[in-house]
Amino acid sequence: MLIKYIILGIIQGLTETLPVSSSGHLLIFRTLLNLNVDFDTIAILTNFGSLVAIVVLFWKDIVELISGFFKYLGGKKKEYKDKYNYCLLIVLGCIPAGIMGLVFSYFDVLDKISNNVKIVGVSLLVTSVMLFMVRNFKGKKLDNDITAKDALIIGSFQILGLLPGISRSGSTIVGGMNRKLKRDTAFKYSFMLYIPLSICALILEVKDLILDKALILHYSIAIFVSFIVTLLVTKWFRKVVNEGKLIYFSIYCLIVGLLVVLLL
C-alpha cells in the first residue's frame, strides 16, 4: 500500500511546478491505475509538500521582499521602495485568480468538472497551444519594470490554472512572457504569485481534511516525496525556462492531451 503514496508523491512533485498540470495528471493516473486511495486528501497533503519546497527555493527572495516592504513602510527609505512595490504587485497579481476562485467555489464549478478526465485532455491541449505561442519570446523587463497592468494581466492568466489540466505555472509564465518580461523574471513572478494563493487554498481546504490515523506514516512519506521531487524539478525547470525550451512541454502536453481525449 505504501508504494501508492510514494507514486502519488512523485507525480505531484514532478508536475506541480512544470507546465503540465499536477491536478490533471493526478486525475489521469487515478483513471489509469484505479488506485484505492482518498485522492482529495492526498492532493491537499502533497500540494503542501510542494508549497514548502517552493518556499524553501525562494526563501531568500521572500525574506528580502518582506523585510524591504516593512522597512519602506516604516521609514519611506528609497532603497526599499522597489521591494515594497514588488510586494504590492504580488498582491495585485493574486486578485483575479483569488476572486475567480471564490466564484468557482460558490457555484461548485470545480467540483462539477474536476473528475472529468476528458476536460483534462482538452485543457492539456490548450496548455500546449499557449506554450507553443511563447516558444521564441524574449522579453527585456526585469522585476522593477513590472507594472500594475502587467500584474493584473498575468494574474488573469493564472485564472486558467484553476481548471484541471491547465498548468498554473505554465499559464502565468506565458502571461509574463506576453507582457515582455525576461524569462527568469516571468519565472520568479509566477512563483511569487503561487505562494500566497497556495497558502490561502490550503487554509480553506484543511478545514475539510479528514486523516486516517492508521495512514499517518503513508501521508508523511507522500508529503516528503512531493517536497524532495518538487525541489529538484523546480530547480531544473528554471534552467529550462531560461534556455527557452518550453516547446518540449508543448509537445508533451499535445501528445498526452490527444491520448486522453481519444483513449480515456
Protein backbone atom coordinates (compact mmCIF):
# COMPACT_ATOMS: atom_id res chain seq x y z
CA MET A 1 0.00 0.00 0.00
CA LEU A 2 2.85 2.38 0.81
CA ILE A 3 4.05 2.34 -2.81
CA LYS A 4 0.78 4.01 -3.88
CA TYR A 5 1.53 7.04 -1.72
CA ILE A 6 5.12 7.20 -2.94
CA ILE A 7 3.89 7.13 -6.56
CA LEU A 8 1.38 9.91 -5.91
CA GLY A 9 4.03 11.99 -4.13
CA ILE A 10 6.33 11.59 -7.14
CA ILE A 11 3.56 12.52 -9.59
CA GLN A 12 2.72 15.64 -7.57
CA GLY A 13 6.37 16.64 -7.26
CA LEU A 14 7.05 16.10 -10.97
CA THR A 15 4.03 18.00 -12.21
CA GLU A 16 3.29 20.77 -9.67
CA THR A 17 5.79 23.31 -10.99
CA LEU A 18 6.20 22.01 -14.53
CA PRO A 19 3.73 23.46 -17.07
CA VAL A 20 1.78 20.20 -17.36
CA SER A 21 -0.81 20.46 -14.53
CA SER A 22 -0.44 18.40 -11.35
CA SER A 23 -4.21 18.13 -10.75
CA GLY A 24 -4.70 16.91 -14.32
CA HIS A 25 -2.01 14.26 -14.01
CA LEU A 26 -3.32 13.01 -10.67
CA LEU A 27 -6.73 12.53 -12.29
CA ILE A 28 -5.19 10.77 -15.30
CA PHE A 29 -3.26 8.37 -13.09
CA ARG A 30 -6.29 7.80 -10.89
CA THR A 31 -8.22 6.80 -14.01
CA LEU A 32 -5.43 4.61 -15.39
CA LEU A 33 -4.35 2.85 -12.20
CA ASN A 34 -7.69 2.77 -10.34
CA LEU A 35 -5.85 3.34 -7.06
CA ASN A 36 -7.97 2.80 -3.98
CA VAL A 37 -6.90 5.91 -2.05
CA ASP A 38 -8.52 9.16 -0.96
CA PHE A 39 -7.27 11.37 -3.79
CA ASP A 40 -8.68 14.59 -2.35
CA THR A 41 -6.72 14.11 0.87
CA ILE A 42 -3.56 13.10 -0.97
CA ALA A 43 -3.85 16.10 -3.28
CA ILE A 44 -4.04 18.50 -0.32
CA LEU A 45 -1.14 16.87 1.52
CA THR A 46 1.19 16.55 -1.47
CA ASN A 47 0.34 20.12 -2.50
CA PHE A 48 1.55 21.15 0.93
CA GLY A 49 4.82 19.32 0.29
CA SER A 50 5.24 21.19 -2.99
CA LEU A 51 4.40 24.52 -1.36
CA VAL A 52 7.08 24.03 1.30
CA ALA A 53 9.60 23.19 -1.44
CA ILE A 54 8.79 26.41 -3.34
CA VAL A 55 9.08 28.47 -0.16
CA VAL A 56 12.49 26.89 0.52
CA LEU A 57 13.69 27.63 -3.02
CA PHE A 58 12.60 31.26 -2.88
CA TRP A 59 13.29 31.79 0.82
CA LYS A 60 15.97 34.45 0.26
CA ASP A 61 13.70 36.41 -2.10
CA ILE A 62 10.76 36.10 0.29
CA VAL A 63 12.77 37.39 3.29
CA GLU A 64 14.20 40.29 1.27
CA LEU A 65 10.76 41.28 -0.04
CA ILE A 66 9.02 41.15 3.35
CA SER A 67 11.89 42.93 5.05
CA GLY A 68 12.05 45.62 2.35
CA PHE A 69 8.28 46.09 2.45
CA PHE A 70 8.16 46.86 6.16
CA LYS A 71 11.36 48.92 6.11
CA TYR A 72 9.91 51.14 3.40
CA LEU A 73 6.56 51.25 5.17
CA GLY A 74 8.28 52.36 8.36
CA GLY A 75 10.78 54.87 7.05
CA LYS A 76 9.99 55.52 3.37
CA LYS A 77 13.63 54.87 2.52
CA LYS A 78 14.14 54.91 -1.24
CA GLU A 79 16.43 51.86 -1.27
CA TYR A 80 13.49 49.71 -0.17
CA LYS A 81 10.85 51.17 -2.49
CA ASP A 82 11.41 48.55 -5.23
CA LYS A 83 10.82 45.70 -2.74
CA TYR A 84 7.71 47.47 -1.45
CA ASN A 85 6.34 47.93 -4.96
CA TYR A 86 7.07 44.30 -5.89
CA CYS A 87 5.09 43.11 -2.86
CA LEU A 88 2.15 45.26 -3.96
CA LEU A 89 2.42 43.77 -7.46
CA ILE A 90 2.23 40.26 -5.96
CA VAL A 91 -0.95 41.21 -4.10
CA LEU A 92 -2.38 42.81 -7.24
CA GLY A 93 -1.50 39.78 -9.37
CA CYS A 94 -3.28 37.44 -6.94
CA ILE A 95 -6.58 39.34 -7.05
CA PRO A 96 -8.00 38.00 -10.37
CA ALA A 97 -7.47 34.32 -9.53
CA GLY A 98 -8.48 34.91 -5.92
CA ILE A 99 -11.82 36.42 -6.93
CA MET A 100 -12.49 33.81 -9.59
CA GLY A 101 -11.52 31.03 -7.19
CA LEU A 102 -14.20 32.24 -4.75
CA VAL A 103 -16.75 32.43 -7.58
CA PHE A 104 -15.88 28.90 -8.71
CA SER A 105 -16.15 27.69 -5.12
CA TYR A 106 -19.52 29.37 -4.55
CA PHE A 107 -21.04 27.79 -7.67
CA ASP A 108 -19.18 24.47 -7.21
CA VAL A 109 -17.73 24.82 -10.70
CA LEU A 110 -14.58 22.85 -9.98
CA ASP A 111 -16.45 20.07 -8.18
CA LYS A 112 -18.57 19.57 -11.28
CA ILE A 113 -15.64 19.27 -13.70
CA SER A 114 -12.67 18.14 -11.59
CA ASN A 115 -13.37 14.43 -12.13
CA ASN A 116 -13.88 14.66 -15.89
CA VAL A 117 -10.73 13.27 -17.49
CA LYS A 118 -11.84 14.44 -20.96
CA ILE A 119 -11.75 18.04 -19.73
CA VAL A 120 -8.19 17.41 -18.54
CA GLY A 121 -7.27 16.20 -22.03
CA VAL A 122 -8.73 19.30 -23.70
CA SER A 123 -7.07 21.54 -21.11
CA LEU A 124 -3.69 19.95 -21.81
CA LEU A 125 -4.19 20.77 -25.49
CA VAL A 126 -4.90 24.39 -24.52
CA THR A 127 -1.71 24.42 -22.43
CA SER A 128 0.20 23.03 -25.41
CA VAL A 129 -1.01 25.87 -27.63
CA MET A 130 -0.12 28.53 -25.03
CA LEU A 131 3.40 27.16 -24.57
CA PHE A 132 3.89 26.93 -28.33
CA MET A 133 2.91 30.58 -28.76
CA VAL A 134 5.70 31.83 -26.48
CA ARG A 135 8.40 29.43 -27.67
CA ASN A 136 10.52 32.27 -29.13
CA PHE A 137 9.57 35.12 -26.80
CA LYS A 138 12.49 37.05 -25.32
CA GLY A 139 11.32 39.90 -23.11
CA LYS A 140 13.52 42.53 -21.52
CA LYS A 141 11.58 43.62 -18.44
CA LEU A 142 13.15 42.96 -15.04
CA ASP A 143 11.49 42.81 -11.61
CA ASN A 144 11.42 46.58 -11.24
CA ASP A 145 9.89 47.07 -14.70
CA ILE A 146 6.69 45.15 -13.93
CA THR A 147 3.69 47.49 -13.98
CA ALA A 148 0.27 47.27 -12.32
CA LYS A 149 -1.20 46.47 -15.74
CA ASP A 150 1.32 43.64 -16.18
CA ALA A 151 0.41 42.24 -12.75
CA LEU A 152 -3.32 42.22 -13.47
CA ILE A 153 -2.90 40.63 -16.90
CA ILE A 154 -0.51 37.96 -15.64
CA GLY A 155 -2.84 37.38 -12.68
CA SER A 156 -5.71 36.93 -15.12
CA PHE A 157 -3.72 34.23 -16.92
CA GLN A 158 -3.50 32.49 -13.55
CA ILE A 159 -7.28 32.03 -13.60
CA LEU A 160 -6.77 29.43 -16.33
CA GLY A 161 -4.68 27.43 -13.87
CA LEU A 162 -7.75 26.88 -11.70
CA LEU A 163 -9.05 24.45 -14.32
CA PRO A 164 -7.88 20.81 -14.13
CA GLY A 165 -5.39 20.15 -16.89
CA ILE A 166 -4.24 23.74 -17.38
CA SER A 167 -0.94 24.41 -15.67
CA ARG A 168 -0.88 27.33 -13.22
CA SER A 169 2.86 27.85 -13.64
CA GLY A 170 2.59 27.46 -17.40
CA SER A 171 -0.25 29.98 -17.73
CA THR A 172 1.41 32.65 -15.57
CA ILE A 173 4.81 32.22 -17.24
CA VAL A 174 3.07 32.54 -20.62
CA GLY A 175 1.31 35.65 -19.30
CA GLY A 176 4.62 37.10 -18.14
CA MET A 177 6.32 36.47 -21.45
CA ASN A 178 3.39 38.04 -23.28
CA ARG A 179 4.00 41.16 -21.18
CA LYS A 180 7.65 41.24 -22.35
CA LEU A 181 9.15 40.02 -19.06
CA LYS A 182 12.54 38.31 -19.25
CA ARG A 183 12.22 34.58 -18.94
CA ASP A 184 13.65 34.39 -15.43
CA THR A 185 11.66 37.44 -14.34
CA ALA A 186 8.48 35.73 -15.55
CA PHE A 187 9.51 32.52 -13.78
CA LYS A 188 10.14 34.26 -10.46
CA TYR A 189 6.96 36.36 -10.57
CA SER A 190 4.94 33.25 -11.45
CA PHE A 191 6.05 31.51 -8.27
CA MET A 192 5.72 34.64 -6.15
CA LEU A 193 2.04 34.55 -7.14
CA TYR A 194 1.87 30.81 -6.46
CA ILE A 195 2.91 31.05 -2.81
CA PRO A 196 0.18 33.29 -1.31
CA LEU A 197 -2.61 31.72 -3.37
CA SER A 198 -1.49 28.22 -2.42
CA ILE A 199 -1.37 29.17 1.26
CA CYS A 200 -4.91 30.58 1.06
CA ALA A 201 -6.18 27.50 -0.81
CA LEU A 202 -4.54 25.23 1.76
CA ILE A 203 -6.17 27.09 4.65
CA LEU A 204 -9.60 26.73 3.01
CA GLU A 205 -9.07 23.03 2.27
CA VAL A 206 -7.65 21.99 5.64
CA LYS A 207 -10.97 22.57 7.44
CA ASP A 208 -12.48 19.69 5.43
CA LEU A 209 -9.45 17.43 5.75
CA ILE A 210 -10.07 14.11 7.48
CA LEU A 211 -6.99 12.00 8.12
CA ASP A 212 -6.97 8.27 8.74
CA LYS A 213 -4.72 7.82 11.79
CA ALA A 214 -3.62 4.41 10.50
CA LEU A 215 -2.17 6.12 7.42
CA ILE A 216 -0.17 8.90 9.11
CA LEU A 217 3.14 7.32 8.04
CA HIS A 218 1.89 6.95 4.46
CA TYR A 219 0.73 10.57 4.40
CA SER A 220 4.06 11.76 5.80
CA ILE A 221 6.05 9.86 3.20
CA ALA A 222 3.84 11.21 0.38
CA ILE A 223 4.44 14.78 1.62
CA PHE A 224 8.20 14.21 1.94
CA VAL A 225 8.49 12.64 -1.52
CA SER A 226 6.47 15.50 -3.01
CA PHE A 227 8.73 18.03 -1.25
CA ILE A 228 12.00 16.48 -2.48
CA VAL A 229 10.84 15.90 -6.05
CA THR A 230 9.34 19.40 -6.31
CA LEU A 231 12.59 20.89 -5.02
CA LEU A 232 14.72 19.10 -7.62
CA VAL A 233 12.30 19.52 -10.54
CA THR A 234 11.75 23.25 -9.97
CA LYS A 235 15.49 23.97 -9.99
CA TRP A 236 15.75 22.09 -13.29
CA PHE A 237 12.66 23.78 -14.72
CA ARG A 238 14.13 27.24 -14.08
CA LYS A 239 17.06 26.32 -16.31
CA VAL A 240 14.68 25.04 -18.99
CA VAL A 241 12.73 28.32 -18.97
CA ASN A 242 15.88 30.42 -19.16
CA GLU A 243 17.14 28.35 -22.07
CA GLY A 244 13.87 28.90 -23.96
CA LYS A 245 12.93 25.22 -24.19
CA LEU A 246 9.25 25.38 -23.29
CA ILE A 247 8.50 23.87 -26.70
CA TYR A 248 9.29 20.43 -25.27
CA PHE A 249 6.47 20.79 -22.74
CA SER A 250 4.18 22.00 -25.53
CA ILE A 251 4.86 18.77 -27.42
CA TYR A 252 4.38 16.69 -24.27
CA CYS A 253 1.01 18.33 -23.46
CA LEU A 254 -0.09 17.85 -27.07
CA ILE A 255 0.69 14.13 -27.04
CA VAL A 256 -0.79 13.43 -23.60
CA GLY A 257 -3.84 15.60 -24.28
CA LEU A 258 -4.62 13.76 -27.52
CA LEU A 259 -4.16 10.37 -25.85
CA VAL A 260 -6.50 11.32 -23.01
CA VAL A 261 -9.18 12.71 -25.33
CA LEU A 262 -9.05 9.75 -27.69
CA LEU A 263 -8.44 6.82 -25.34
CA LEU A 264 -9.75 7.62 -21.83
